[in-house]
Amino acid sequence: MSTDLAHPDYEPSGVTFPIAYEGHAVTHANLVLEGGAMRGLFTAGVLDVLMDRGLFCENVIGTSAGALMGYNYVAGQRGRGAYVNLKYCTDWRYLSLKSYVRTGNAFGREMSFDLIPNVYDPFPYEAFDRSPMTLTAVSSDLELGEADYHLMADARADLPYVIASASMPLVSEIVEIDGKKLLDGGSCDSVPIVRSQIMGASKHIVVCTQDASYRKSPNKLLPLVRQRYAEYPCFVERVAHRHFEYNRTYRALERMHASGEIFLIRPERPVEVSSMEQNQAKLLDLYEQGAAAAARSWSALERYLGC
């Protein structure tokens, strides 16, 4: 990527975030993070409180915005998720329909994955690479119509898998890597709890970005999906049935939390932040809701983990 879109209003900020995991032991638990685009600010609030309390889970499995927030968490970047989103959310190059029209990606790749982490607010790739935690990024394989689970071994070399995980259908270019064609993981595995269980952990902390009352409706843009991805019928089928699987997963998570199989953290009330939200006040409020939810849950979470 180049930096030919450099903006005169931004200079390297000089802001750095201490490596939060340093000096802390890793907890043998998996952290499962749902996506939701800008609703990921709720997740950012949760993760910052977990880092404040010294809780660093051995494995993180994230879908879409969950992968993005997990990327920061594994690198020990307490505060970075909220800082970056609040700072750049009003810049059309970061997330907007204008970005989609001009670049083919609503979530601007040049801004998000080059200018910000390499120029304006450098990301500590080495802190990710030496982290005692792992990140698995969840994408959707268009040809297979199945979720793709990629273990991030190198923060730079494997970054396309995080980009793919967060590439929303219809408003993003397909990411081609390792012979695969990938898009947002939400279409095939919105909340990757089954993957977490397969990994063999006995404890699973799940962060969702919708409240308990939320039920996903059929995709109103399915005709466009069928047209745009006609050569990927298995993927189209997954998108067509996503609301059934999503609602089934949410019901299962509630039962699993009640039985002590998992520990679930989610918003207490319906989330009023859109996928492409640019209202900083609403985003900050959602971040604070996430932090408050984690703080309220802390004692119960400690009991669940056996601390």
PDB file of C-alpha atoms in Angstrom:
ATOM      1  CA  MET A   1       0.000   0.000   0.000  1.00  0.00           C
ATOM      2  CA  SER A   2       1.080   3.574  -0.564  1.00  0.00           C
ATOM      3  CA  THR A   3       0.504   6.687   1.465  1.00  0.00           C
ATOM      4  CA  ASP A   4      -0.617   8.866  -1.429  1.00  0.00           C
ATOM      5  CA  LEU A   5      -3.855   9.691   0.403  1.00  0.00           C
ATOM      6  CA  ALA A   6      -1.993  11.481   3.192  1.00  0.00           C
ATOM      7  CA  HIS A   7      -4.224  14.138   4.694  1.00  0.00           C
ATOM      8  CA  PRO A   8      -2.812  17.530   5.748  1.00  0.00           C
ATOM      9  CA  ASP A   9      -4.990  17.560   8.861  1.00  0.00           C
ATOM     10  CA  TYR A  10      -3.167  14.568  10.329  1.00  0.00           C
ATOM     11  CA  GLU A  11       0.375  14.350  11.571  1.00  0.00           C
ATOM     12  CA  PRO A  12       1.856  11.388  13.447  1.00  0.00           C
ATOM     13  CA  SER A  13       0.163  11.719  16.817  1.00  0.00           C
ATOM     14  CA  GLY A  14       2.939  10.377  18.990  1.00  0.00           C
ATOM     15  CA  VAL A  15       0.299   8.622  21.076  1.00  0.00           C
ATOM     16  CA  THR A  16       1.468   5.258  22.368  1.00  0.00           C
ATOM     17  CA  PHE A  17      -0.287   2.607  24.421  1.00  0.00           C
ATOM     18  CA  PRO A  18       1.689   0.620  27.005  1.00  0.00           C
ATOM     19  CA  ILE A  19       1.792  -3.127  26.337  1.00  0.00           C
ATOM     20  CA  ALA A  20      -0.922  -4.110  28.797  1.00  0.00           C
ATOM     21  CA  TYR A  21      -0.175  -7.835  28.965  1.00  0.00           C
ATOM     22  CA  GLU A  22       3.364  -7.336  30.239  1.00  0.00           C
ATOM     23  CA  GLY A  23       3.776  -8.586  33.793  1.00  0.00           C
ATOM     24  CA  HIS A  24       0.541 -10.591  33.721  1.00  0.00           C
ATOM     25  CA  ALA A  25      -0.007 -14.321  33.511  1.00  0.00           C
ATOM     26  CA  VAL A  26      -2.201 -15.695  30.749  1.00  0.00           C
ATOM     27  CA  THR A  27      -5.585 -17.126  31.759  1.00  0.00           C
ATOM     28  CA  HIS A  28      -6.384 -20.521  30.242  1.00  0.00           C
ATOM     29  CA  ALA A  29      -9.645 -19.457  28.662  1.00  0.00           C
ATOM     30  CA  ASN A  30     -10.868 -18.575  25.190  1.00  0.00           C
ATOM     31  CA  LEU A  31     -12.315 -15.186  24.325  1.00  0.00           C
ATOM     32  CA  VAL A  32     -14.975 -15.224  21.593  1.00  0.00           C
ATOM     33  CA  LEU A  33     -15.796 -11.891  19.952  1.00  0.00           C
ATOM     34  CA  GLU A  34     -18.831 -11.202  17.751  1.00  0.00           C
ATOM     35  CA  GLY A  35     -18.614  -8.651  14.940  1.00  0.00           C
ATOM     36  CA  GLY A  36     -20.992  -5.818  14.155  1.00  0.00           C
ATOM     37  CA  ALA A  37     -18.884  -3.143  12.427  1.00  0.00           C
ATOM     38  CA  MET A  38     -19.078   0.038  14.552  1.00  0.00           C
ATOM     39  CA  ARG A  39     -21.005  -1.864  17.230  1.00  0.00           C
ATOM     40  CA  GLY A  40     -17.563  -3.210  18.018  1.00  0.00           C
ATOM     41  CA  LEU A  41     -17.154  -0.173  20.275  1.00  0.00           C
ATOM     42  CA  PHE A  42     -19.098  -2.197  22.865  1.00  0.00           C
ATOM     43  CA  THR A  43     -16.451  -4.915  22.597  1.00  0.00           C
ATOM     44  CA  ALA A  44     -13.693  -2.315  22.903  1.00  0.00           C
ATOM     45  CA  GLY A  45     -15.147  -1.198  26.235  1.00  0.00           C
ATOM     46  CA  VAL A  46     -15.337  -4.768  27.502  1.00  0.00           C
ATOM     47  CA  LEU A  47     -11.782  -5.588  26.480  1.00  0.00           C
ATOM     48  CA  ASP A  48     -10.335  -2.449  28.057  1.00  0.00           C
ATOM     49  CA  VAL A  49     -11.835  -3.402  31.409  1.00  0.00           C
ATOM     50  CA  LEU A  50     -10.512  -6.953  31.079  1.00  0.00           C
ATOM     51  CA  MET A  51      -7.055  -5.530  30.417  1.00  0.00           C
ATOM     52  CA  ASP A  52      -7.407  -3.100  33.320  1.00  0.00           C
ATOM     53  CA  ARG A  53      -8.174  -6.068  35.584  1.00  0.00           C
ATOM     54  CA  GLY A  54      -5.256  -8.091  34.240  1.00  0.00           C
ATOM     55  CA  LEU A  55      -7.306 -10.697  32.389  1.00  0.00           C
ATOM     56  CA  PHE A  56      -5.542 -11.910  29.256  1.00  0.00           C
ATOM     57  CA  CYS A  57      -7.102 -14.959  27.656  1.00  0.00           C
ATOM     58  CA  GLU A  58      -4.918 -17.566  26.036  1.00  0.00           C
ATOM     59  CA  ASN A  59      -6.844 -17.654  22.759  1.00  0.00           C
ATOM     60  CA  VAL A  60      -9.031 -15.074  21.028  1.00  0.00           C
ATOM     61  CA  ILE A  61     -11.425 -15.974  18.195  1.00  0.00           C
ATOM     62  CA  GLY A  62     -12.908 -12.927  16.478  1.00  0.00           C
ATOM     63  CA  THR A  63     -15.316 -12.320  13.630  1.00  0.00           C
ATOM     64  CA  SER A  64     -15.274  -9.055  11.664  1.00  0.00           C
ATOM     65  CA  ALA A  65     -15.082  -6.163  14.167  1.00  0.00           C
ATOM     66  CA  GLY A  66     -14.362  -8.845  16.764  1.00  0.00           C
ATOM     67  CA  ALA A  67     -11.187  -9.739  14.866  1.00  0.00           C
ATOM     68  CA  LEU A  68     -10.209  -6.060  14.718  1.00  0.00           C
ATOM     69  CA  MET A  69     -10.724  -5.569  18.430  1.00  0.00           C
ATOM     70  CA  GLY A  70      -9.039  -8.883  19.151  1.00  0.00           C
ATOM     71  CA  TYR A  71      -6.035  -7.715  17.133  1.00  0.00           C
ATOM     72  CA  ASN A  72      -5.633  -4.803  19.557  1.00  0.00           C
ATOM     73  CA  TYR A  73      -6.256  -6.989  22.618  1.00  0.00           C
ATOM     74  CA  VAL A  74      -3.642  -9.595  21.677  1.00  0.00           C
ATOM     75  CA  ALA A  75      -1.138  -6.762  21.180  1.00  0.00           C
ATOM     76  CA  GLY A  76      -2.015  -5.439  24.645  1.00  0.00           C
ATOM     77  CA  GLN A  77      -3.333  -2.151  23.258  1.00  0.00           C
ATOM     78  CA  ARG A  78      -5.646  -0.994  26.021  1.00  0.00           C
ATOM     79  CA  GLY A  79      -7.624   1.972  24.702  1.00  0.00           C
ATOM     80  CA  ARG A  80      -6.559   1.794  21.066  1.00  0.00           C
ATOM     81  CA  GLY A  81      -9.846   0.395  19.723  1.00  0.00           C
ATOM     82  CA  ALA A  82     -11.860   3.301  21.092  1.00  0.00           C
ATOM     83  CA  TYR A  83      -9.196   5.896  20.315  1.00  0.00           C
ATOM     84  CA  VAL A  84      -8.872   5.022  16.641  1.00  0.00           C
ATOM     85  CA  ASN A  85     -12.586   4.663  15.965  1.00  0.00           C
ATOM     86  CA  LEU A  86     -13.536   7.875  17.736  1.00  0.00           C
ATOM     87  CA  LYS A  87     -10.704   9.837  16.158  1.00  0.00           C
ATOM     88  CA  TYR A  88     -11.306   8.774  12.567  1.00  0.00           C
ATOM     89  CA  CYS A  89     -15.003   7.833  12.362  1.00  0.00           C
ATOM     90  CA  THR A  90     -15.950  11.160  10.704  1.00  0.00           C
ATOM     91  CA  ASP A  91     -13.245  10.861   8.034  1.00  0.00           C
ATOM     92  CA  TRP A  92     -14.836   9.535   4.837  1.00  0.00           C
ATOM     93  CA  ARG A  93     -11.691   7.554   4.074  1.00  0.00           C
ATOM     94  CA  TYR A  94     -12.144   5.498   7.216  1.00  0.00           C
ATOM     95  CA  LEU A  95     -15.737   4.279   6.872  1.00  0.00           C
ATOM     96  CA  SER A  96     -18.355   5.686   4.516  1.00  0.00           C
ATOM     97  CA  LEU A  97     -20.347   5.113   1.355  1.00  0.00           C
ATOM     98  CA  LYS A  98     -18.141   7.734  -0.251  1.00  0.00           C
ATOM     99  CA  SER A  99     -15.173   5.470   0.435  1.00  0.00           C
ATOM    100  CA  TYR A 100     -17.064   2.607  -1.191  1.00  0.00           C
ATOM    101  CA  VAL A 101     -17.824   4.649  -4.305  1.00  0.00           C
ATOM    102  CA  ARG A 102     -14.235   5.828  -4.654  1.00  0.00           C
ATOM    103  CA  THR A 103     -12.311   2.720  -3.571  1.00  0.00           C
ATOM    104  CA  GLY A 104     -14.725  -0.213  -3.648  1.00  0.00           C
ATOM    105  CA  ASN A 105     -14.524  -0.561   0.140  1.00  0.00           C
ATOM    106  CA  ALA A 106     -16.798   1.153   2.641  1.00  0.00           C
ATOM    107  CA  PHE A 107     -14.262   0.346   5.331  1.00  0.00           C
ATOM    108  CA  GLY A 108     -11.344   2.156   3.710  1.00  0.00           C
ATOM    109  CA  ARG A 109      -8.397  -0.199   3.501  1.00  0.00           C
ATOM    110  CA  GLU A 110      -5.735   2.373   2.671  1.00  0.00           C
ATOM    111  CA  MET A 111      -6.732   4.541   5.633  1.00  0.00           C
ATOM    112  CA  SER A 112      -7.468   1.750   8.096  1.00  0.00           C
ATOM    113  CA  PHE A 113      -4.646  -0.661   7.393  1.00  0.00           C
ATOM    114  CA  ASP A 114      -1.827   1.560   6.153  1.00  0.00           C
ATOM    115  CA  LEU A 115      -2.073   5.250   7.001  1.00  0.00           C
ATOM    116  CA  ILE A 116      -3.382   4.847  10.540  1.00  0.00           C
ATOM    117  CA  PRO A 117      -1.239   1.925  11.763  1.00  0.00           C
ATOM    118  CA  ASN A 118       1.910   2.901   9.849  1.00  0.00           C
ATOM    119  CA  VAL A 119       1.860   6.714   9.803  1.00  0.00           C
ATOM    120  CA  TYR A 120      -0.661   8.525  11.992  1.00  0.00           C
ATOM    121  CA  ASP A 121      -0.938   6.200  14.999  1.00  0.00           C
ATOM    122  CA  PRO A 122       1.603   3.402  14.583  1.00  0.00           C
ATOM    123  CA  PHE A 123       0.543  -0.074  15.636  1.00  0.00           C
ATOM    124  CA  PRO A 124       3.115  -2.118  17.625  1.00  0.00           C
ATOM    125  CA  TYR A 125       3.276  -5.159  15.355  1.00  0.00           C
ATOM    126  CA  GLU A 126       6.119  -6.618  17.400  1.00  0.00           C
ATOM    127  CA  ALA A 127       3.945  -6.568  20.541  1.00  0.00           C
ATOM    128  CA  PHE A 128       1.384  -8.691  18.711  1.00  0.00           C
ATOM    129  CA  ASP A 129       4.033 -11.115  17.458  1.00  0.00           C
ATOM    130  CA  ARG A 130       5.539 -11.703  20.904  1.00  0.00           C
ATOM    131  CA  SER A 131       2.208 -11.807  22.707  1.00  0.00           C
ATOM    132  CA  PRO A 132       1.492 -14.854  24.894  1.00  0.00           C
ATOM    133  CA  MET A 133      -2.024 -14.831  23.381  1.00  0.00           C
ATOM    134  CA  THR A 134      -3.224 -15.990  19.972  1.00  0.00           C
ATOM    135  CA  LEU A 135      -5.808 -14.571  17.576  1.00  0.00           C
ATOM    136  CA  THR A 136      -7.918 -16.561  15.133  1.00  0.00           C
ATOM    137  CA  ALA A 137      -9.595 -14.376  12.499  1.00  0.00           C
ATOM    138  CA  VAL A 138     -12.897 -15.681  11.107  1.00  0.00           C
ATOM    139  CA  SER A 139     -13.783 -14.989   7.472  1.00  0.00           C
ATOM    140  CA  SER A 140     -16.249 -16.438   4.966  1.00  0.00           C
ATOM    141  CA  ASP A 141     -14.884 -18.538   2.120  1.00  0.00           C
ATOM    142  CA  LEU A 142     -17.014 -17.600  -0.881  1.00  0.00           C
ATOM    143  CA  GLU A 143     -16.360 -20.732  -2.887  1.00  0.00           C
ATOM    144  CA  LEU A 144     -17.000 -23.149  -0.037  1.00  0.00           C
ATOM    145  CA  GLY A 145     -19.731 -21.223   1.728  1.00  0.00           C
ATOM    146  CA  GLU A 146     -17.965 -22.077   4.980  1.00  0.00           C
ATOM    147  CA  ALA A 147     -16.156 -20.147   7.659  1.00  0.00           C
ATOM    148  CA  ASP A 148     -12.397 -19.801   7.331  1.00  0.00           C
ATOM    149  CA  TYR A 149     -10.469 -19.818  10.618  1.00  0.00           C
ATOM    150  CA  HIS A 150      -6.963 -18.413  10.348  1.00  0.00           C
ATOM    151  CA  LEU A 151      -4.515 -18.452  13.233  1.00  0.00           C
ATOM    152  CA  MET A 152      -2.599 -15.188  13.046  1.00  0.00           C
ATOM    153  CA  ALA A 153       1.095 -16.098  13.220  1.00  0.00           C
ATOM    154  CA  ASP A 154       2.474 -12.750  12.032  1.00  0.00           C
ATOM    155  CA  ALA A 155       0.822  -9.367  12.599  1.00  0.00           C
ATOM    156  CA  ARG A 156       1.919  -7.953   9.242  1.00  0.00           C
ATOM    157  CA  ALA A 157       1.998 -10.972   6.941  1.00  0.00           C
ATOM    158  CA  ASP A 158      -1.383 -12.277   8.116  1.00  0.00           C
ATOM    159  CA  LEU A 159      -3.110  -8.895   8.170  1.00  0.00           C
ATOM    160  CA  PRO A 160      -5.110  -9.708   4.979  1.00  0.00           C
ATOM    161  CA  TYR A 161      -7.051 -12.257   7.042  1.00  0.00           C
ATOM    162  CA  VAL A 162      -8.132  -9.543   9.473  1.00  0.00           C
ATOM    163  CA  ILE A 163      -9.029  -7.299   6.535  1.00  0.00           C
ATOM    164  CA  ALA A 164     -11.068 -10.136   5.005  1.00  0.00           C
ATOM    165  CA  SER A 165     -12.829 -10.816   8.288  1.00  0.00           C
ATOM    166  CA  ALA A 166     -14.021  -7.201   8.392  1.00  0.00           C
ATOM    167  CA  SER A 167     -14.917  -6.858   4.672  1.00  0.00           C
ATOM    168  CA  MET A 168     -18.701  -6.492   4.603  1.00  0.00           C
ATOM    169  CA  PRO A 169     -20.480  -8.089   1.629  1.00  0.00           C
ATOM    170  CA  LEU A 170     -21.720  -5.768  -1.128  1.00  0.00           C
ATOM    171  CA  VAL A 171     -19.601  -2.838   0.076  1.00  0.00           C
ATOM    172  CA  SER A 172     -16.161  -4.475   0.063  1.00  0.00           C
ATOM    173  CA  GLU A 173     -13.791  -5.978  -2.444  1.00  0.00           C
ATOM    174  CA  ILE A 174     -13.124  -9.705  -2.135  1.00  0.00           C
ATOM    175  CA  VAL A 175      -9.810 -10.529  -0.425  1.00  0.00           C
ATOM    176  CA  GLU A 176      -7.843 -13.167  -2.310  1.00  0.00           C
ATOM    177  CA  ILE A 177      -5.152 -14.895  -0.269  1.00  0.00           C
ATOM    178  CA  ASP A 178      -3.634 -18.364  -0.211  1.00  0.00           C
ATOM    179  CA  GLY A 179      -5.882 -19.410  -3.069  1.00  0.00           C
ATOM    180  CA  LYS A 180      -9.039 -18.431  -1.182  1.00  0.00           C
ATOM    181  CA  LYS A 181     -11.643 -15.739  -1.833  1.00  0.00           C
ATOM    182  CA  LEU A 182     -12.768 -14.246   1.459  1.00  0.00           C
ATOM    183  CA  LEU A 183     -15.226 -11.739   2.917  1.00  0.00           C
ATOM    184  CA  ASP A 184     -16.687 -10.856   6.319  1.00  0.00           C
ATOM    185  CA  GLY A 185     -16.915 -13.859   8.611  1.00  0.00           C
ATOM    186  CA  GLY A 186     -20.335 -12.878   9.929  1.00  0.00           C
ATOM    187  CA  SER A 187     -22.087 -14.547   7.017  1.00  0.00           C
ATOM    188  CA  CYS A 188     -20.813 -18.002   8.042  1.00  0.00           C
ATOM    189  CA  ASP A 189     -19.994 -17.751  11.761  1.00  0.00           C
ATOM    190  CA  SER A 190     -21.133 -14.608  13.560  1.00  0.00           C
ATOM    191  CA  VAL A 191     -20.282 -15.845  17.053  1.00  0.00           C
ATOM    192  CA  PRO A 192     -17.614 -18.575  16.762  1.00  0.00           C
ATOM    193  CA  ILE A 193     -18.375 -20.417  19.998  1.00  0.00           C
ATOM    194  CA  VAL A 194     -18.296 -23.857  18.337  1.00  0.00           C
ATOM    195  CA  ARG A 195     -14.815 -23.158  17.009  1.00  0.00           C
ATOM    196  CA  SER A 196     -13.784 -22.154  20.514  1.00  0.00           C
ATOM    197  CA  GLN A 197     -15.099 -25.435  21.893  1.00  0.00           C
ATOM    198  CA  ILE A 198     -13.294 -27.422  19.204  1.00  0.00           C
ATOM    199  CA  MET A 199     -10.046 -25.786  20.291  1.00  0.00           C
ATOM    200  CA  GLY A 200     -10.391 -27.679  23.562  1.00  0.00           C
ATOM    201  CA  ALA A 201     -10.690 -24.910  26.137  1.00  0.00           C
ATOM    202  CA  SER A 202     -12.809 -25.528  29.220  1.00  0.00           C
ATOM    203  CA  LYS A 203     -13.664 -21.852  29.723  1.00  0.00           C
ATOM    204  CA  HIS A 204     -15.181 -19.533  27.138  1.00  0.00           C
ATOM    205  CA  ILE A 205     -15.878 -15.813  27.545  1.00  0.00           C
ATOM    206  CA  VAL A 206     -18.238 -14.638  24.810  1.00  0.00           C
ATOM    207  CA  VAL A 207     -18.774 -10.960  23.978  1.00  0.00           C
ATOM    208  CA  CYS A 208     -21.850 -10.204  21.854  1.00  0.00           C
ATOM    209  CA  THR A 209     -22.772  -6.863  20.356  1.00  0.00           C
ATOM    210  CA  GLN A 210     -26.569  -7.168  20.456  1.00  0.00           C
ATOM    211  CA  ASP A 211     -28.799  -7.417  23.533  1.00  0.00           C
ATOM    212  CA  ALA A 212     -30.775 -10.498  24.547  1.00  0.00           C
ATOM    213  CA  SER A 213     -33.970  -9.316  22.850  1.00  0.00           C
ATOM    214  CA  TYR A 214     -32.382  -8.920  19.431  1.00  0.00           C
ATOM    215  CA  ARG A 215     -33.567 -11.179  16.612  1.00  0.00           C
ATOM    216  CA  LYS A 216     -32.041 -10.943  13.155  1.00  0.00           C
ATOM    217  CA  SER A 217     -34.473 -10.588  10.243  1.00  0.00           C
ATOM    218  CA  PRO A 218     -34.051 -11.972   6.722  1.00  0.00           C
ATOM    219  CA  ASN A 219     -31.562 -10.006   4.647  1.00  0.00           C
ATOM    220  CA  LYS A 220     -33.468  -7.345   2.711  1.00  0.00           C
ATOM    221  CA  LEU A 221     -30.598  -7.061   0.250  1.00  0.00           C
ATOM    222  CA  LEU A 222     -30.605 -10.758  -0.640  1.00  0.00           C
ATOM    223  CA  PRO A 223     -31.581 -10.067  -4.294  1.00  0.00           C
ATOM    224  CA  LEU A 224     -28.446  -7.933  -4.624  1.00  0.00           C
ATOM    225  CA  VAL A 225     -26.374 -10.603  -2.900  1.00  0.00           C
ATOM    226  CA  ARG A 226     -27.678 -13.226  -5.338  1.00  0.00           C
ATOM    227  CA  GLN A 227     -26.771 -10.993  -8.271  1.00  0.00           C
ATOM    228  CA  ARG A 228     -23.366  -9.850  -7.007  1.00  0.00           C
ATOM    229  CA  TYR A 229     -22.182 -13.284  -5.887  1.00  0.00           C
ATOM    230  CA  ALA A 230     -23.987 -15.468  -8.411  1.00  0.00           C
ATOM    231  CA  GLU A 231     -20.830 -17.468  -9.077  1.00  0.00           C
ATOM    232  CA  TYR A 232     -20.632 -18.415  -5.384  1.00  0.00           C
ATOM    233  CA  PRO A 233     -23.930 -20.259  -4.761  1.00  0.00           C
ATOM    234  CA  CYS A 234     -22.783 -21.834  -1.489  1.00  0.00           C
ATOM    235  CA  PHE A 235     -22.014 -18.395  -0.058  1.00  0.00           C
ATOM    236  CA  VAL A 236     -25.356 -17.011  -1.247  1.00  0.00           C
ATOM    237  CA  GLU A 237     -27.093 -19.916   0.491  1.00  0.00           C
ATOM    238  CA  ARG A 238     -25.343 -19.093   3.764  1.00  0.00           C
ATOM    239  CA  VAL A 239     -26.358 -15.440   3.500  1.00  0.00           C
ATOM    240  CA  ALA A 240     -29.963 -16.443   2.746  1.00  0.00           C
ATOM    241  CA  HIS A 241     -30.132 -18.601   5.876  1.00  0.00           C
ATOM    242  CA  ARG A 242     -27.976 -16.442   8.122  1.00  0.00           C
ATOM    243  CA  HIS A 243     -30.841 -15.094  10.224  1.00  0.00           C
ATOM    244  CA  PHE A 244     -31.921 -18.621  11.167  1.00  0.00           C
ATOM    245  CA  GLU A 245     -28.415 -19.602  12.261  1.00  0.00           C
ATOM    246  CA  TYR A 246     -27.801 -16.302  14.021  1.00  0.00           C
ATOM    247  CA  ASN A 247     -30.967 -16.446  16.106  1.00  0.00           C
ATOM    248  CA  ARG A 248     -30.365 -20.112  16.897  1.00  0.00           C
ATOM    249  CA  THR A 249     -26.849 -19.265  18.084  1.00  0.00           C
ATOM    250  CA  TYR A 250     -28.110 -16.450  20.306  1.00  0.00           C
ATOM    251  CA  ARG A 251     -30.647 -18.803  21.918  1.00  0.00           C
ATOM    252  CA  ALA A 252     -27.927 -21.385  22.482  1.00  0.00           C
ATOM    253  CA  LEU A 253     -25.577 -18.833  24.037  1.00  0.00           C
ATOM    254  CA  GLU A 254     -28.220 -17.860  26.556  1.00  0.00           C
ATOM    255  CA  ARG A 255     -28.737 -21.499  27.562  1.00  0.00           C
ATOM    256  CA  MET A 256     -25.001 -22.124  27.760  1.00  0.00           C
ATOM    257  CA  HIS A 257     -24.489 -19.093  29.960  1.00  0.00           C
ATOM    258  CA  ALA A 258     -27.289 -20.195  32.282  1.00  0.00           C
ATOM    259  CA  SER A 259     -25.753 -23.669  32.602  1.00  0.00           C
ATOM    260  CA  GLY A 260     -22.239 -22.355  33.237  1.00  0.00           C
ATOM    261  CA  GLU A 261     -20.751 -23.670  29.984  1.00  0.00           C
ATOM    262  CA  ILE A 262     -19.772 -20.165  28.900  1.00  0.00           C
ATOM    263  CA  PHE A 263     -19.685 -16.661  30.331  1.00  0.00           C
ATOM    264  CA  LEU A 264     -21.633 -14.179  28.252  1.00  0.00           C
ATOM    265  CA  ILE A 265     -21.205 -10.406  28.205  1.00  0.00           C
ATOM    266  CA  ARG A 266     -23.616  -8.390  26.036  1.00  0.00           C
ATOM    267  CA  PRO A 267     -25.436  -5.045  25.961  1.00  0.00           C
ATOM    268  CA  GLU A 268     -28.242  -4.645  28.481  1.00  0.00           C
ATOM    269  CA  ARG A 269     -30.474  -2.716  26.089  1.00  0.00           C
ATOM    270  CA  PRO A 270     -30.995  -2.554  22.326  1.00  0.00           C
ATOM    271  CA  VAL A 271     -27.999  -1.073  20.545  1.00  0.00           C
ATOM    272  CA  GLU A 272     -28.791   2.127  18.648  1.00  0.00           C
ATOM    273  CA  VAL A 273     -25.517   2.332  16.773  1.00  0.00           C
ATOM    274  CA  SER A 274     -25.556   1.503  13.063  1.00  0.00           C
ATOM    275  CA  SER A 275     -22.955  -0.556  11.236  1.00  0.00           C
ATOM    276  CA  MET A 276     -21.498   2.600   9.676  1.00  0.00           C
ATOM    277  CA  GLU A 277     -22.105   4.977  12.573  1.00  0.00           C
ATOM    278  CA  GLN A 278     -20.211   8.280  12.497  1.00  0.00           C
ATOM    279  CA  ASN A 279     -21.763   9.959  15.539  1.00  0.00           C
ATOM    280  CA  GLN A 280     -18.919  10.186  18.023  1.00  0.00           C
ATOM    281  CA  ALA A 281     -21.207  10.723  21.018  1.00  0.00           C
ATOM    282  CA  LYS A 282     -23.183   7.559  20.253  1.00  0.00           C
ATOM    283  CA  LEU A 283     -20.001   5.571  19.731  1.00  0.00           C
ATOM    284  CA  LEU A 284     -18.496   6.809  22.986  1.00  0.00           C
ATOM    285  CA  ASP A 285     -21.707   5.930  24.798  1.00  0.00           C
ATOM    286  CA  LEU A 286     -21.589   2.394  23.395  1.00  0.00           C
ATOM    287  CA  TYR A 287     -17.958   2.055  24.458  1.00  0.00           C
ATOM    288  CA  GLU A 288     -18.934   3.127  27.969  1.00  0.00           C
ATOM    289  CA  GLN A 289     -21.796   0.608  27.945  1.00  0.00           C
ATOM    290  CA  GLY A 290     -19.271  -2.123  27.171  1.00  0.00           C
ATOM    291  CA  ALA A 291     -16.950  -1.014  29.945  1.00  0.00           C
ATOM    292  CA  ALA A 292     -19.844  -0.844  32.418  1.00  0.00           C
ATOM    293  CA  ALA A 293     -21.102  -4.287  31.416  1.00  0.00           C
ATOM    294  CA  ALA A 294     -17.665  -5.803  31.982  1.00  0.00           C
ATOM    295  CA  ALA A 295     -17.284  -4.067  35.328  1.00  0.00           C
ATOM    296  CA  ARG A 296     -20.698  -5.289  36.499  1.00  0.00           C
ATOM    297  CA  SER A 297     -19.850  -8.808  35.417  1.00  0.00           C
ATOM    298  CA  TRP A 298     -16.412  -8.922  36.978  1.00  0.00           C
ATOM    299  CA  SER A 299     -17.190 -10.735  40.235  1.00  0.00           C
ATOM    300  CA  ALA A 300     -19.320 -13.327  38.457  1.00  0.00           C
ATOM    301  CA  LEU A 301     -16.638 -13.730  35.808  1.00  0.00           C
ATOM    302  CA  GLU A 302     -13.995 -14.368  38.457  1.00  0.00           C
ATOM    303  CA  ARG A 303     -16.187 -17.083  39.956  1.00  0.00           C
ATOM    304  CA  TYR A 304     -16.722 -18.629  36.529  1.00  0.00           C
ATOM    305  CA  LEU A 305     -12.966 -18.712  35.897  1.00  0.00           C
ATOM    306  CA  GLY A 306     -12.273 -20.021  39.369  1.00  0.00           C
ATOM    307  CA  CYS A 307     -10.092 -17.060  40.313  1.00  0.00           C
TER     308      CYS A 307
END
